[in-house]
Structure formats: structure tokens, C-alpha cells
XYZ file of C-alpha atoms in Angstrom:
411
model
C 92.533 162.533 139.495
C 95.470 160.228 140.049
C 93.860 157.518 137.942
C 94.577 159.705 134.895
C 97.578 161.741 136.059
C 99.565 158.556 136.755
C 100.324 158.487 133.013
C 101.761 162.005 133.015
C 105.491 162.406 132.581
C 105.958 159.758 129.896
C 107.759 160.702 126.701
C 105.964 161.994 123.615
C 106.769 158.708 121.859
C 104.825 156.757 124.499
C 101.682 158.733 123.693
C 102.213 158.299 119.936
C 102.494 154.530 120.381
C 99.351 154.680 122.536
C 97.438 156.421 119.717
C 98.901 154.002 117.175
C 97.625 151.041 119.146
C 94.144 152.537 119.316
C 93.973 153.024 115.557
C 95.495 149.637 114.707
C 93.085 147.737 116.929
C 90.078 149.655 115.696
C 90.687 147.645 112.543
C 91.632 144.366 114.208
C 88.527 142.486 113.111
C 89.920 139.261 111.676
C 91.699 137.635 114.589
C 88.774 137.513 117.042
C 86.762 135.824 114.287
C 89.412 133.471 112.885
C 88.037 130.385 114.635
C 84.521 131.160 113.360
C 85.835 131.831 109.839
C 87.454 128.402 109.750
C 84.536 126.683 111.483
C 81.504 128.421 109.932
C 82.746 129.775 106.591
C 85.154 127.013 105.550
C 83.466 124.103 107.327
C 86.315 122.848 109.537
C 85.506 121.028 112.763
C 87.198 121.917 116.069
C 90.190 119.588 115.602
C 90.726 120.696 111.986
C 90.459 124.331 113.052
C 93.059 123.721 115.754
C 95.315 121.953 113.238
C 95.131 124.910 110.848
C 95.932 127.355 113.647
C 98.749 125.155 114.967
C 100.363 124.739 111.541
C 100.144 128.500 111.107
C 101.631 128.934 114.572
C 104.535 126.597 113.750
C 105.313 128.802 110.756
C 105.259 131.828 113.073
C 107.544 130.334 115.727
C 110.857 131.219 114.022
C 109.549 134.750 113.384
C 109.474 135.393 117.148
C 113.132 134.460 117.519
C 114.251 136.197 114.322
C 112.241 139.271 115.291
C 113.971 139.377 118.670
C 117.371 139.225 116.990
C 116.425 141.995 114.540
C 115.171 144.180 117.385
C 118.507 143.952 119.180
C 120.760 144.283 116.139
C 118.960 146.857 113.984
C 116.980 150.054 114.327
C 113.733 149.113 116.079
C 111.690 151.819 114.410
C 112.764 150.741 110.928
C 112.063 147.068 111.689
C 108.504 148.006 112.667
C 107.894 150.248 109.639
C 109.271 147.810 107.053
C 107.285 144.899 108.506
C 104.137 147.050 108.627
C 104.423 148.002 104.949
C 104.505 144.343 103.896
C 101.590 143.499 106.223
C 99.435 146.345 104.906
C 99.864 145.259 101.280
C 99.093 141.603 102.010
C 96.086 142.337 104.241
C 94.445 144.454 101.540
C 95.195 141.861 98.839
C 93.662 139.092 100.981
C 90.485 141.171 101.363
C 90.156 141.579 97.601
C 90.437 137.825 97.016
C 87.482 135.416 97.365
C 87.508 133.853 100.827
C 89.394 130.564 100.706
C 92.415 128.870 102.209
C 94.508 130.761 99.645
C 93.271 134.170 100.788
C 93.835 133.156 104.412
C 97.384 132.116 103.540
C 98.015 135.593 102.087
C 96.611 137.069 105.300
C 98.825 134.815 107.420
C 101.961 135.881 105.574
C 100.995 139.456 106.419
C 100.470 138.392 110.036
C 103.894 136.737 109.961
C 105.462 140.161 109.475
C 103.372 141.510 112.356
C 104.811 138.705 114.489
C 108.292 139.547 113.240
C 107.944 143.119 114.485
C 106.459 142.137 117.858
C 109.730 141.952 119.841
C 110.877 145.237 118.271
C 107.666 146.930 119.436
C 108.140 145.679 122.999
C 111.829 146.598 122.980
C 110.974 150.017 121.544
C 108.743 150.815 124.509
C 111.473 149.752 126.950
C 114.114 151.715 125.020
C 112.270 155.040 125.062
C 111.029 154.779 128.660
C 112.998 155.282 131.900
C 113.051 152.167 134.097
C 110.852 153.652 136.840
C 108.075 154.442 134.343
C 108.067 151.256 132.259
C 105.160 149.588 134.014
C 103.049 152.707 133.400
C 104.210 152.815 129.769
C 103.232 149.181 129.123
C 99.959 149.763 130.978
C 99.187 152.740 128.718
C 100.030 150.733 125.580
C 97.758 147.906 126.716
C 95.017 150.424 127.468
C 95.292 151.841 123.951
C 95.107 148.362 122.438
C 91.800 147.714 124.133
C 90.278 151.131 123.490
C 90.652 150.254 119.816
C 89.258 146.760 120.334
C 86.041 147.863 122.036
C 84.102 148.208 118.789
C 86.010 146.059 116.313
C 84.827 142.576 117.475
C 81.180 143.639 117.578
C 81.472 145.312 114.158
C 83.165 142.172 112.851
C 80.223 140.158 114.189
C 77.834 142.297 112.102
C 80.028 142.081 108.976
C 80.738 138.370 109.412
C 77.886 136.940 107.362
C 77.834 139.193 104.277
C 80.779 141.625 104.319
C 83.647 139.691 105.851
C 86.024 140.861 103.126
C 85.784 144.422 104.479
C 87.350 143.270 107.759
C 90.556 142.279 105.930
C 90.886 145.630 104.176
C 90.037 147.702 107.277
C 92.764 145.845 109.194
C 95.370 146.809 106.601
C 94.262 150.446 106.480
C 94.327 150.719 110.271
C 97.911 149.447 110.412
C 98.890 152.046 107.805
C 97.708 154.897 110.058
C 99.768 153.548 112.956
C 102.792 153.179 110.693
C 102.565 156.815 109.594
C 102.342 157.969 113.228
C 105.440 155.976 114.195
C 107.336 157.088 111.097
C 106.650 160.793 111.661
C 106.685 161.205 115.426
C 108.776 158.451 117.065
C 112.487 159.230 117.267
C 115.233 156.722 116.580
C 115.189 154.734 119.861
C 118.853 153.789 119.581
C 119.770 157.437 120.088
C 117.790 157.401 123.341
C 119.482 154.371 124.876
C 122.518 156.327 126.018
C 120.278 158.783 127.864
C 118.149 156.163 129.582
C 120.866 153.674 130.524
C 122.807 154.168 133.710
C 126.574 153.554 133.855
C 125.965 150.327 135.728
C 123.524 149.165 133.085
C 126.036 149.951 130.333
C 128.654 147.816 132.073
C 126.098 145.034 132.393
C 125.370 145.291 128.672
C 129.070 145.035 127.776
C 129.389 141.911 129.896
C 126.196 140.471 128.390
C 127.623 140.893 124.899
C 129.924 137.984 125.700
C 126.912 135.743 126.390
C 123.822 134.631 124.522
C 120.197 134.809 125.546
C 119.961 131.109 126.498
C 122.908 131.458 128.888
C 121.260 134.467 130.477
C 118.028 132.511 130.966
C 119.768 129.393 132.321
C 121.641 131.504 134.875
C 118.384 132.852 136.370
C 115.892 130.658 138.235
C 113.450 133.564 138.214
C 113.540 133.942 134.440
C 113.035 130.193 133.994
C 110.039 130.225 136.355
C 108.598 133.301 134.651
C 108.910 131.746 131.198
C 107.197 128.562 132.433
C 104.377 130.548 134.051
C 104.073 132.832 131.022
C 104.036 129.976 128.508
C 101.321 127.948 130.248
C 99.310 131.067 131.006
C 99.472 132.255 127.389
C 98.740 128.750 126.111
C 95.541 128.716 128.141
C 94.824 132.372 127.352
C 94.664 131.467 123.646
C 91.350 129.752 124.427
C 89.854 133.251 124.420
C 90.081 133.177 120.634
C 89.682 129.418 120.125
C 87.668 127.358 122.622
C 85.483 130.256 123.746
C 83.980 130.981 120.279
C 83.572 127.241 119.637
C 81.763 126.890 122.956
C 79.443 129.840 122.282
C 78.843 128.805 118.669
C 77.887 125.293 119.792
C 75.403 126.679 122.312
C 74.003 129.260 119.864
C 74.484 128.028 116.259
C 72.532 130.887 114.662
C 73.990 133.964 116.350
C 77.101 132.655 118.100
C 79.406 134.990 116.150
C 77.470 138.060 117.309
C 77.370 136.894 120.935
C 81.091 136.156 120.873
C 81.730 139.576 119.329
C 79.890 141.263 122.202
C 81.830 139.153 124.737
C 85.014 140.422 123.056
C 83.794 143.982 123.356
C 82.910 143.533 127.033
C 86.462 142.278 127.557
C 87.834 145.462 126.009
C 85.471 147.765 127.907
C 86.552 146.225 131.219
C 90.196 146.617 130.237
C 89.691 150.308 129.438
C 87.802 150.960 132.678
C 89.926 148.868 135.015
C 93.500 149.045 133.689
C 94.182 152.576 135.025
C 92.422 151.729 138.290
C 94.293 148.476 138.942
C 97.593 150.038 137.841
C 97.091 152.789 140.437
C 95.736 150.615 143.280
C 98.435 147.936 142.936
C 101.295 150.313 142.147
C 103.285 149.203 145.203
C 102.693 145.479 144.706
C 105.770 143.659 143.331
C 105.441 142.554 139.708
C 105.632 138.777 140.434
C 102.760 139.041 142.933
C 100.603 140.831 140.365
C 101.386 138.134 137.821
C 100.550 135.339 140.281
C 97.237 136.980 141.136
C 96.422 137.367 137.434
C 97.037 133.684 136.676
C 94.836 132.705 139.625
C 91.973 134.877 138.373
C 92.236 133.292 134.931
C 91.970 129.815 136.467
C 88.803 130.849 138.309
C 87.351 132.358 135.124
C 87.867 129.106 133.194
C 85.973 127.243 135.890
C 83.155 129.761 135.446
C 83.161 129.259 131.658
C 82.913 125.523 132.280
C 79.698 126.112 134.230
C 78.275 128.743 131.852
C 77.556 126.699 128.716
C 74.378 128.033 127.104
C 73.958 130.806 129.700
C 74.647 134.196 128.107
C 74.812 136.032 131.435
C 77.348 133.466 132.605
C 79.613 134.299 129.662
C 79.656 137.969 130.619
C 80.370 137.272 134.296
C 83.123 134.825 133.337
C 84.748 137.250 130.893
C 84.816 139.879 133.648
C 86.909 137.625 135.900
C 89.044 136.573 132.917
C 89.715 140.199 131.993
C 90.802 141.225 135.483
C 93.387 138.453 135.375
C 94.416 139.513 131.881
C 95.015 143.100 133.011
C 97.269 142.087 135.897
C 99.405 139.755 133.802
C 99.670 141.878 130.666
C 100.872 145.092 132.308
C 103.573 143.113 134.141
C 105.260 141.228 131.287
C 107.161 143.987 129.503
C 108.262 145.764 132.679
C 109.330 142.535 134.397
C 111.534 141.350 131.545
C 113.046 144.769 130.806
C 114.221 145.095 134.427
C 115.816 141.644 134.593
C 117.499 141.280 131.204
C 120.384 143.434 129.878
C 119.241 146.209 127.576
C 120.822 144.822 124.413
C 119.053 141.465 124.926
C 115.516 142.727 125.451
C 114.403 142.051 121.906
C 115.613 138.477 122.153
C 113.969 137.787 125.512
C 110.676 139.081 124.113
C 111.251 136.817 121.118
C 111.938 133.771 123.315
C 108.849 134.329 125.463
C 106.717 134.860 122.351
C 108.141 131.621 120.908
C 107.394 129.529 124.003
C 103.909 130.980 124.446
C 103.046 130.384 120.784
C 104.249 126.791 121.091
C 102.126 126.197 124.209
C 99.125 127.835 122.543
C 99.364 125.292 119.747
C 99.561 122.394 122.209
C 96.612 123.637 124.262
C 94.442 124.307 121.210
C 95.176 120.939 119.611
C 94.416 118.922 122.756
C 91.356 120.965 123.710
C 90.092 120.810 120.101
C 90.340 117.006 120.114
C 88.549 116.863 123.454
C 85.866 119.248 122.187
C 85.174 117.127 119.083
C 85.341 113.701 120.716
C 84.053 114.202 124.255
C 82.560 117.670 124.626
C 82.981 121.192 125.917
C 83.435 120.264 129.592
C 86.618 118.172 129.248
C 88.136 120.826 126.979
C 87.635 123.471 129.664
C 88.935 121.133 132.391
C 92.136 120.600 130.394
C 92.480 124.383 130.076
C 92.072 124.778 133.828
C 94.888 122.256 134.407
C 97.164 124.298 132.122
C 96.428 127.492 134.053
C 97.080 125.711 137.358
C 100.627 124.953 136.200
C 101.060 128.674 135.536
C 99.639 129.468 138.981
C 102.091 127.164 140.757
C 105.104 128.473 138.790
C 104.121 132.118 139.351
C 103.610 131.668 143.106
C 107.040 130.021 143.425
C 108.422 132.923 141.374
C 107.250 135.435 144.000
C 109.767 134.150 146.548
C 112.537 133.270 144.098
C 112.484 136.660 142.386
C 112.732 138.599 145.655
C 115.800 136.582 146.585
C 117.520 136.764 143.179
C 116.717 140.392 142.332
C 116.703 141.855 145.840
C 118.071 145.187 144.587
C 114.799 145.786 142.693
C 112.823 145.566 145.960
C 114.708 148.218 147.929
């Protein structure tokens, strides 16, 4: 069936990274529960929880930019492995410590190194994959991420009350398996660049060496529009791990963590079932149109969450719409940027977009957290809808602008 065979023809390294993502996310139990850890275990209210997350995010912001620079200047594989080793050690240590702000700080330092490697991971996928197969490669990587996440949020919900410390240690061990796979089976991507790059692309790279990433962005209306759409979309998307668990926990104080864990798992199941299908059905649709459609679906899903307070079935219907939008946007990002930015600047463009999205996530969480504490759930969701509408407008303008600016990609 084409739904499965569409992923044939990728390089061995693509399949190794796919397996690595599955294993890593099987152990990704902490992040879906971070809001509940701060709120239920450490007693922070919504605004205090947002402040903690925002302060942590501010610390992470430079890591996105530094990580992008490292990805472009040094061996991508080594950047990933070295950062993983530090993360593994710190995750395990944090699990062995009594739960407190100190143990969370140890965890966050480990997460900082995961953030640092993020641009290198994205650039690695682009570096080992021919241009015509990059959307499929990023789709496969995203699929692997969610196969691993199907069980981890629900398991975390069961461990949350009495065995939370195990989640920290399992996360570290899962990353170690992925690191071994990359270390043993992924070739040095820099040696592949010469094979993948065309002569025209090489000339473009030489010319780009005389520039910097901000000049490249300023010279492209499409990149500016994409970064605006991406930043506001990701800012609102962060409510999946912030406002959503607060909303569910407020409606169901006793078993909110378990309900939210199952909502997380439903999200992952839909991703696994629908990512190959949507990738195949919308193969011919231009990337900006897919992104615009994804942002629109997220806006609709937030309206549904607004109306679903205290209705469990409503949460599951809303997360279905949310996930369809997530699929369309996520599979586009890596392929879109890799086709519109010179090869030796890909790490930095991934770093810039990660920086802007992290900044907007902090803004959205702080404002929505204040609204949640002082006024209620409804205004917090309405604010989130407004943020997604900005992304919708920017992405729909991008559809026309991108076709005009990058017309050669549409022939």
C-alpha cells in the first residue's frame, strides 16, 4: 500500500533516526506532566507555574541560537551525542533526588542540552536526505516521535502520584538508547553534503557565507511571514502542555492527571494513524497551503476546548481536531526551511525559529496563566484563539507571497 511504501527509498540513517525517536519518546514522561508537577506536587498556582516555565524558557532561549551555530559550524552527529551524554547523566541524577525545585533545576539543565542539540537534529535530517524526499523524512521522524509517545503520557499518569521519580530515570535511559543508535549507525553527515548538494546549491552556499542569518531572513518576505506564523502558532500550541492540563485538572481535581495523560495518548495515536495518510493524500499540496490549513484547524480546536470544560468526550473530540492541525504544520516546518535557506545556514534558521517560538510560548503562557487565575478558563482560551488567528492570517498571506518569491520550487 502506498501509505506505507511512500517512506521507501530514504537512507538508512533516516530509519535509524526514526527508531531513535520512538525509543526516546517512549521515555518522555516528564514534559507532558510538568504543569501538573508544578501545580499539584509543588503547590504553584497557574500564574506561578507559568512564571517558572517562562523563566526556564528564557534560560533556554540562547541555547536555540547557540545550538544553530554549533550545527552549522561543527559535526552535527557529535553535537547530538555530546549533548545527549550530559542530558542522560543529569536526568538520572534528578530522578534520584527528592522532588523539589532543586531536582527540577537539575532536570532543566539536562533539558537545556536537549534544546542545544535541537537545531543539529533538524539540520542532520536535512543533510542526509535529498531535497525531493525531505518532507517524507520529516514526516517519518514525526511519526516515530508519536509512536513512542502513545504510551508514555498514560504511564506517567499512573506513576504520577507515587512513583514520579521513575519517570525522570526512564527518560534518561531512553535517550541513552537513541544516542547509541545514532553513534553506531548514522554516518558523519558532513561527508554526505557534497553528494546531496547540487552545483547550484554549492554556489548559493558560497555566496551565503558572506552574509549572516538575519540578512537572509530580512531579504525574504516569505521567511519573515513564516517565522511570524510559526512563532504565534507554536506559542499557542504550547497550551497543549500548559493550559490544557490546568483546564482538565480544574474540572477534575482528583483524576485530572490521568485524564490528561489519556488525552496525550489519544493525540499520539491520531498522529500515528493519520500522519502517513495525510502525507500521502496532500503530497501535491504546496507546503505553505498545508501550514495554513494546519493553523486554521488549531484555531477551531481551541474554540472546541473552550466549549468542552468538564466534558470528557469534548476533550477527546477537541484533541482530534488539534492533532490534525498539528500533523499538517509539523511535517511542513523542516522541509519548508531546508528548501528556502542555504545549506550551511540551516542549523541557524532552525535555531532562530526555535528561539522565536520559545519566546512566544512564554508570552502566551504568562498571559493565559494570569487570565486563568484571575478571571477563569474561558478568557484564557479566548486569548489563545486570538494568538492562533494571527498565525492563520500570516500563513494565508504566506501562500501567495511564497509562490511569487520561490516560483522555481513550484514548477
